[in-house]
Amino acid sequence: MRGTHTTKATRILTTLVALLALQLGSLVAPAWACGCGAMITHRSERIGVDREESAVHWDGRTETVVMRFRVHGNARQAAWVMPVPHRADVTLGDPELFDRLEDLAAPERRERFYFWPRSRDWPFDGGYGDGAVAGAAPGGSVGVVGRERLGPFDVARLTATDPEALGTWLRANGFELPDRLTPELRPYVDRLWEYVAIRLAPEKQGEHLYGELTPLRITFASTELVYPMRLSRLAASAQTLGLSILADHRMEPRAAIGGERPEVTFSGRVDHPDGPVAALTGGAPAHLTVLEQRFPDPSRIDDDHVLRTVADTPYRQVIYRDRLLTVGGVPAWLLTVALGASALAATAVYLTARARRRRAEGADYPQT
């Protein structure tokens, strides 16, 4: 018996430890991937990206990425670098785009019922129921092909023949480029990619960058749907990537590129886009694919995401709301127990009465 009690105690302790770990895990919010580039600020300041949301449209020739950041920290200015395969046009995006996409991909909500009461049900619950100067950096290895001010963003479109030159340009404009970022730019320089360098600064001088920033819309030519991710390998904590993709067909990454397997949380046809979604697709119908992916160890990220066409299988998450089964507002289990108890009581009364009759009948015929 002592061994049995020890086994039960061990199981209870294991369960409690697992529940505690689950609760602690729920208090730790995941970092969100700055998947398309790197955030750079002054050494004396800090900036963090609470979340990056990206919506991507691709028609086979042109790709548009709309990005929205939610940031925190004490930085008054910061820079963000995004590699792109061809020359890019940059404009401000529509903040309502992400709300509309969220509506389109919202999970289906259903109710399901359970019979026996749970911990929150009676009787267990105790009751009922400013921009930098434009121009190339010294040395001429960086070319500035465009420069504009867009809301809180100072946007420069750059070419570079050397990763060191890009760092020199950024430093000339008041920012320190981390030494560890330079080698990560080498693959893009070797492939003759260009860069969108964005200087983030509040529109009121002296304020900190905080909260949700106006989305940026970046458009470039591309014969394949690519989402730059390589620079996220510099992140110090686990990263999470979220993508909403509008294309002719359902799109999925070719590989996990060092993260967990990408998860499709929605797949479905948008035959009649409207509002900001229509503005992104040019009014054309599209297939919407929503993806999420975790990178527990960002240093293992070894490439950019290249997405491929797959079968247009629809998918929508289903969220169930569990409810106690009731009849006329009374828990069905309680009615069942009451009916069962009544039946047992009636049976007991019947059997008792029958036994009494038999005893009485026996008394009427005394033995001789």
Coordinates of C-alpha atoms in Angstrom, one line a residue:
M1 CA 0.0 0.0 0.0
R2 CA 2.9 2.4 0.7
G3 CA 4.1 2.0 -2.8
T4 CA 0.7 2.8 -4.2
H5 CA 0.5 6.0 -2.0
T6 CA 4.0 7.0 -3.2
T7 CA 3.0 6.5 -6.8
K8 CA -0.1 8.6 -6.3
A9 CA 1.8 11.4 -4.5
T10 CA 4.4 11.4 -7.3
R11 CA 1.7 11.8 -10.0
I12 CA 0.1 14.6 -8.0
L13 CA 3.4 16.4 -7.6
T14 CA 4.2 16.0 -11.3
T15 CA 0.8 17.4 -12.3
L16 CA 1.2 20.4 -10.0
V17 CA 4.7 21.1 -11.4
A18 CA 3.3 20.9 -15.0
L19 CA 0.4 23.2 -14.2
L20 CA 2.8 25.7 -12.5
A21 CA 5.1 25.6 -15.6
L22 CA 2.1 26.2 -17.8
Q23 CA 1.0 29.3 -15.8
L24 CA 4.5 30.7 -15.8
G25 CA 4.8 30.2 -19.5
S26 CA 1.5 32.1 -20.1
L27 CA 3.1 35.1 -18.4
V28 CA 6.0 35.3 -20.8
A29 CA 4.9 37.0 -24.1
P30 CA 6.9 35.8 -27.1
A31 CA 9.1 38.3 -29.0
W32 CA 8.0 39.1 -32.5
A33 CA 10.3 38.7 -35.4
C34 CA 11.6 41.8 -37.2
G35 CA 11.7 39.4 -40.1
C36 CA 12.3 41.9 -42.9
G37 CA 15.3 43.7 -41.4
A38 CA 17.1 44.9 -38.4
M39 CA 16.3 47.7 -35.9
I40 CA 19.3 49.9 -35.1
T41 CA 19.4 52.8 -32.6
H42 CA 22.0 54.7 -30.6
R43 CA 24.0 52.8 -28.0
S44 CA 22.5 54.8 -25.2
E45 CA 19.0 54.1 -26.2
R46 CA 16.9 50.9 -26.7
I47 CA 14.0 49.9 -28.7
G48 CA 12.0 46.7 -28.8
V49 CA 9.4 45.4 -31.3
D50 CA 6.5 43.9 -29.4
R51 CA 4.9 42.8 -32.6
E52 CA 5.4 42.9 -36.4
E53 CA 2.5 42.3 -38.6
S54 CA 3.0 41.8 -42.4
A55 CA 0.5 41.5 -45.2
V56 CA 1.9 40.4 -48.5
H57 CA 0.4 40.6 -52.0
W58 CA 2.0 38.8 -55.0
D59 CA 0.7 38.5 -58.5
G60 CA 3.5 36.6 -60.0
R61 CA 5.5 39.7 -61.1
T62 CA 5.2 42.3 -58.3
E63 CA 5.3 41.8 -54.5
T64 CA 3.9 44.3 -52.0
V65 CA 4.7 44.0 -48.3
V66 CA 2.7 46.1 -45.8
M67 CA 4.3 46.1 -42.4
R68 CA 3.1 47.5 -39.1
F69 CA 5.2 47.7 -35.9
R70 CA 4.3 48.0 -32.3
V71 CA 7.4 49.2 -30.4
H72 CA 8.5 50.2 -26.9
G73 CA 11.6 51.6 -25.3
N74 CA 13.3 55.0 -24.8
A75 CA 14.6 55.5 -28.3
R76 CA 13.9 58.9 -29.9
Q77 CA 15.1 57.7 -33.3
A78 CA 15.9 54.4 -34.8
A79 CA 16.8 52.9 -38.2
W80 CA 15.5 49.8 -39.9
V81 CA 17.1 48.0 -42.8
M82 CA 15.2 45.8 -45.2
P83 CA 16.9 43.9 -48.1
V84 CA 14.8 43.7 -51.3
P85 CA 15.6 41.8 -54.5
H86 CA 14.8 44.8 -56.8
R87 CA 14.3 48.5 -56.5
A88 CA 11.4 49.3 -54.2
D89 CA 8.8 52.0 -54.0
V90 CA 7.8 53.0 -50.4
T91 CA 4.6 54.6 -49.3
L92 CA 2.5 54.7 -46.2
G93 CA 0.1 51.8 -45.7
D94 CA -3.5 51.7 -44.5
P95 CA -3.8 50.8 -40.8
E96 CA -7.3 49.3 -41.3
L97 CA -5.8 46.6 -43.6
F98 CA -4.8 44.4 -40.7
D99 CA -8.2 44.7 -39.0
R100 CA -9.9 43.7 -42.2
L101 CA -7.6 40.7 -42.7
E102 CA -8.2 39.7 -39.1
D103 CA -11.9 39.8 -39.7
L104 CA -11.6 37.7 -42.9
A105 CA -9.5 35.0 -41.1
A106 CA -11.4 35.1 -37.8
P107 CA -11.9 31.6 -36.3
E108 CA -15.3 30.0 -36.5
R109 CA -16.9 29.9 -33.0
R110 CA -19.1 27.0 -32.0
E111 CA -20.7 25.7 -28.9
R112 CA -20.4 22.3 -27.5
F113 CA -22.0 20.8 -24.4
Y114 CA -20.8 18.6 -21.6
F115 CA -22.9 16.6 -19.2
W116 CA -21.1 16.3 -15.9
P117 CA -20.2 19.5 -13.9
R118 CA -16.7 20.8 -14.0
S119 CA -14.6 22.8 -11.5
R120 CA -16.3 26.1 -12.4
D121 CA -19.8 24.7 -12.2
W122 CA -22.1 24.2 -9.3
P123 CA -21.6 22.5 -6.8
F124 CA -17.8 22.9 -7.2
D125 CA -17.7 26.7 -7.6
G126 CA -19.6 27.4 -4.4
G127 CA -22.6 28.9 -6.3
Y128 CA -24.7 28.5 -9.4
G129 CA -23.8 28.4 -12.4
D130 CA 13.5 64.5 -37.8
G131 CA 15.3 63.2 -41.1
A132 CA 19.1 62.9 -41.8
V133 CA 20.9 64.7 -44.7
A134 CA 20.5 62.8 -48.0
G135 CA 23.5 61.7 -50.0
A136 CA 25.9 58.8 -50.3
A137 CA 28.4 58.1 -47.6
P138 CA 32.1 58.8 -48.1
G139 CA 33.7 56.3 -50.4
G140 CA 30.8 56.1 -52.9
S141 CA 30.0 52.4 -52.3
V142 CA 26.4 53.3 -51.3
G143 CA 24.1 54.9 -53.7
V144 CA 21.0 56.8 -52.6
V145 CA 18.4 56.2 -55.3
G146 CA 15.5 57.9 -53.5
R147 CA 14.8 59.8 -50.3
E148 CA 11.5 60.9 -48.8
R149 CA 9.7 61.8 -45.6
L150 CA 6.6 59.7 -44.9
G151 CA 4.9 60.6 -41.6
P152 CA 7.3 59.4 -38.9
F153 CA 9.6 57.8 -41.4
D154 CA 12.6 59.1 -43.2
V155 CA 13.0 56.6 -46.1
A156 CA 16.1 56.0 -48.1
R157 CA 16.4 53.5 -51.0
L158 CA 19.9 52.3 -51.3
T159 CA 22.3 50.3 -53.3
A160 CA 25.5 48.9 -51.8
T161 CA 28.5 47.0 -53.1
D162 CA 29.9 46.3 -49.7
P163 CA 28.3 45.5 -46.3
E164 CA 30.9 47.8 -44.7
A165 CA 29.7 50.7 -46.9
L166 CA 26.1 50.3 -45.7
G167 CA 27.4 50.5 -42.1
T168 CA 29.4 53.6 -43.0
W169 CA 26.3 55.3 -44.5
L170 CA 24.3 54.6 -41.4
R171 CA 27.0 55.8 -39.0
A172 CA 27.3 59.0 -41.1
N173 CA 23.6 59.5 -40.5
G174 CA 24.0 59.2 -36.7
F175 CA 23.5 55.4 -36.0
E176 CA 25.9 52.7 -34.9
L177 CA 25.7 49.6 -37.0
P178 CA 26.3 46.5 -34.8
D179 CA 29.4 44.7 -36.0
R180 CA 27.6 41.4 -36.0
L181 CA 25.1 42.7 -38.6
T182 CA 27.7 43.4 -41.3
P183 CA 28.4 39.7 -42.2
E184 CA 24.7 39.0 -42.3
L185 CA 24.4 41.5 -45.1
R186 CA 27.0 39.7 -47.3
P187 CA 24.6 37.2 -48.9
Y188 CA 22.3 40.1 -50.1
V189 CA 25.3 42.1 -51.5
D190 CA 26.6 39.0 -53.3
R191 CA 23.1 38.6 -54.9
L192 CA 23.0 42.3 -55.9
W193 CA 19.9 43.1 -53.8
E194 CA 19.1 46.6 -52.8
Y195 CA 18.0 48.0 -49.4
V196 CA 15.3 50.1 -47.9
A197 CA 16.8 52.0 -45.0
I198 CA 14.2 53.7 -42.8
R199 CA 14.8 56.2 -40.1
L200 CA 12.0 56.2 -37.6
A201 CA 11.5 59.4 -35.6
P202 CA 8.4 60.8 -33.8
E203 CA 6.8 63.7 -35.6
K204 CA 7.1 65.8 -32.4
Q205 CA 10.8 66.4 -31.6
G206 CA 12.0 64.9 -28.3
E207 CA 9.2 62.2 -28.0
H208 CA 10.1 58.5 -27.7
L209 CA 9.1 55.9 -30.3
Y210 CA 6.3 54.0 -28.6
G211 CA 3.2 52.2 -29.5
E212 CA 1.8 51.3 -32.9
L213 CA 3.5 52.9 -35.9
T214 CA 1.9 53.8 -39.2
P215 CA 2.2 50.9 -41.6
L216 CA 4.8 51.1 -44.4
R217 CA 4.0 49.7 -47.9
I218 CA 7.0 48.4 -49.9
T219 CA 6.6 47.3 -53.5
F220 CA 9.2 45.7 -55.7
A221 CA 9.4 43.4 -58.7
S222 CA 9.8 39.7 -57.9
T223 CA 9.2 36.5 -59.9
E224 CA 8.9 34.5 -56.7
L225 CA 7.3 35.3 -53.4
V226 CA 10.1 36.0 -51.0
Y227 CA 10.0 37.2 -47.4
P228 CA 13.5 38.3 -46.1
M229 CA 14.2 36.6 -42.7
R230 CA 17.9 36.1 -42.5
L231 CA 18.6 39.2 -40.3
S232 CA 16.3 37.9 -37.6
R233 CA 19.0 35.3 -36.7
L234 CA 20.6 38.1 -34.7
A235 CA 17.7 38.2 -32.2
A236 CA 18.5 37.3 -28.6
S237 CA 15.2 35.7 -27.7
A238 CA 12.6 33.4 -29.4
Q239 CA 10.8 35.0 -32.3
T240 CA 7.3 34.6 -33.8
L241 CA 6.5 35.4 -37.4
G242 CA 3.0 36.2 -38.7
L243 CA 2.2 36.6 -42.4
S244 CA -1.1 37.2 -44.2
I245 CA -0.5 36.4 -47.9
L246 CA -2.8 37.4 -50.8
A247 CA -2.0 35.6 -54.1
D248 CA -3.7 33.6 -56.8
H249 CA -3.4 30.4 -54.8
R250 CA -2.6 29.2 -51.3
M251 CA 1.0 29.8 -50.5
E252 CA 3.3 28.0 -48.0
P253 CA 7.0 28.2 -47.2
R254 CA 9.3 25.8 -49.0
A255 CA 11.2 25.1 -45.8
A256 CA 11.2 25.9 -42.1
I257 CA 14.6 27.8 -42.4
G258 CA 15.6 26.9 -38.9
G259 CA 12.3 27.4 -37.1
E260 CA 9.4 25.2 -36.2
R261 CA 7.1 24.0 -38.9
P262 CA 5.0 26.9 -40.2
E263 CA 1.3 26.6 -39.2
V264 CA -1.5 27.6 -41.5
T265 CA -4.2 29.3 -39.4
F266 CA -6.4 30.3 -42.3
S267 CA -6.8 29.5 -45.9
G268 CA -9.7 30.7 -48.1
R269 CA -10.8 32.5 -51.2
V270 CA -11.6 36.3 -51.1
D271 CA -13.7 36.6 -54.2
H272 CA -15.0 40.2 -53.6
P273 CA -12.2 42.2 -51.7
D274 CA -13.2 45.6 -50.5
G275 CA -11.7 48.5 -48.7
P276 CA -8.0 48.3 -47.9
V277 CA -7.8 44.6 -49.1
A278 CA -9.1 45.7 -52.5
A279 CA -6.5 48.5 -52.5
L280 CA -3.8 46.0 -51.9
T281 CA -4.9 43.5 -54.5
G282 CA -6.0 46.1 -57.1
G283 CA -9.5 44.9 -56.7
A284 CA -8.7 41.4 -58.0
P285 CA -9.9 38.2 -56.2
A286 CA -7.2 36.4 -54.2
H287 CA -6.6 33.5 -52.0
L288 CA -5.8 34.5 -48.4
T289 CA -3.3 32.4 -46.5
V290 CA -2.4 33.2 -42.9
L291 CA 0.8 31.7 -41.5
E292 CA 2.4 31.7 -38.0
Q293 CA 5.8 30.3 -37.2
R294 CA 8.0 30.2 -34.1
F295 CA 11.7 30.4 -34.0
P296 CA 12.8 29.2 -30.5
D297 CA 16.5 29.6 -31.4
P298 CA 16.8 32.5 -34.0
S299 CA 20.5 31.8 -34.5
R300 CA 19.4 28.8 -36.5
I301 CA 17.7 30.9 -39.2
D302 CA 19.6 30.1 -42.3
D303 CA 17.8 31.7 -45.2
D304 CA 14.9 33.9 -46.3
H305 CA 11.4 32.5 -46.7
V306 CA 10.5 31.6 -50.3
L307 CA 6.9 30.6 -50.6
R308 CA 5.4 28.2 -53.2
T309 CA 1.9 27.5 -54.5
V310 CA 0.1 24.5 -53.0
A311 CA -3.4 23.1 -53.4
D312 CA -6.2 25.6 -52.5
T313 CA -7.4 23.6 -49.5
P314 CA -9.6 25.8 -47.4
Y315 CA -9.1 25.9 -43.6
R316 CA -10.5 27.9 -40.8
Q317 CA -9.8 27.4 -37.1
V318 CA -12.7 26.5 -34.9
I319 CA -12.9 27.8 -31.3
Y320 CA -15.3 25.9 -29.1
R321 CA -17.1 27.3 -26.2
D322 CA -17.9 24.6 -23.7
R323 CA -21.2 24.9 -21.9
L324 CA -22.9 22.7 -19.3
L325 CA -25.9 20.9 -20.8
T326 CA -29.2 22.2 -19.3
V327 CA -32.9 21.6 -19.7
G328 CA -35.1 24.6 -19.0
G329 CA -32.2 26.3 -17.2
V330 CA -31.6 23.3 -14.9
P331 CA -28.4 21.2 -15.4
A332 CA -29.2 18.0 -17.2
W333 CA -27.0 16.0 -14.8
L334 CA -29.0 17.3 -11.9
L335 CA -32.3 16.3 -13.5
T336 CA -30.9 12.9 -14.3
V337 CA -29.6 12.4 -10.7
A338 CA -33.0 13.6 -9.3
L339 CA -34.9 11.4 -11.6
G340 CA -32.6 8.5 -10.7
A341 CA -33.0 9.2 -7.0
S342 CA -36.8 9.4 -7.4
A343 CA -36.8 6.1 -9.2
L344 CA -34.7 4.5 -6.6
A345 CA -36.9 5.9 -3.8
A346 CA -40.0 4.7 -5.6
T347 CA -38.5 1.3 -6.0
A348 CA -37.6 1.2 -2.4
V349 CA -41.1 2.2 -1.3
Y350 CA -42.6 -0.5 -3.6
L351 CA -40.3 -3.2 -2.4
T352 CA -40.9 -2.3 1.3
A353 CA -44.7 -2.3 0.8
R354 CA -44.5 -5.6 -1.0
A355 CA -42.5 -7.1 1.8
R356 CA -45.0 -5.9 4.3
R357 CA -47.9 -7.4 2.4
R358 CA -46.2 -10.7 2.2
R359 CA -45.5 -10.6 5.9
A360 CA -49.2 -9.7 6.5
E361 CA -50.4 -12.5 4.3
G362 CA -48.2 -14.9 6.1
A363 CA -49.7 -13.8 9.4
D364 CA -53.2 -14.6 8.1
Y365 CA -52.3 -18.2 7.6
P366 CA -50.7 -19.5 10.8
Q367 CA -48.7 -22.7 10.5
T368 CA -50.2 -25.9 12.0

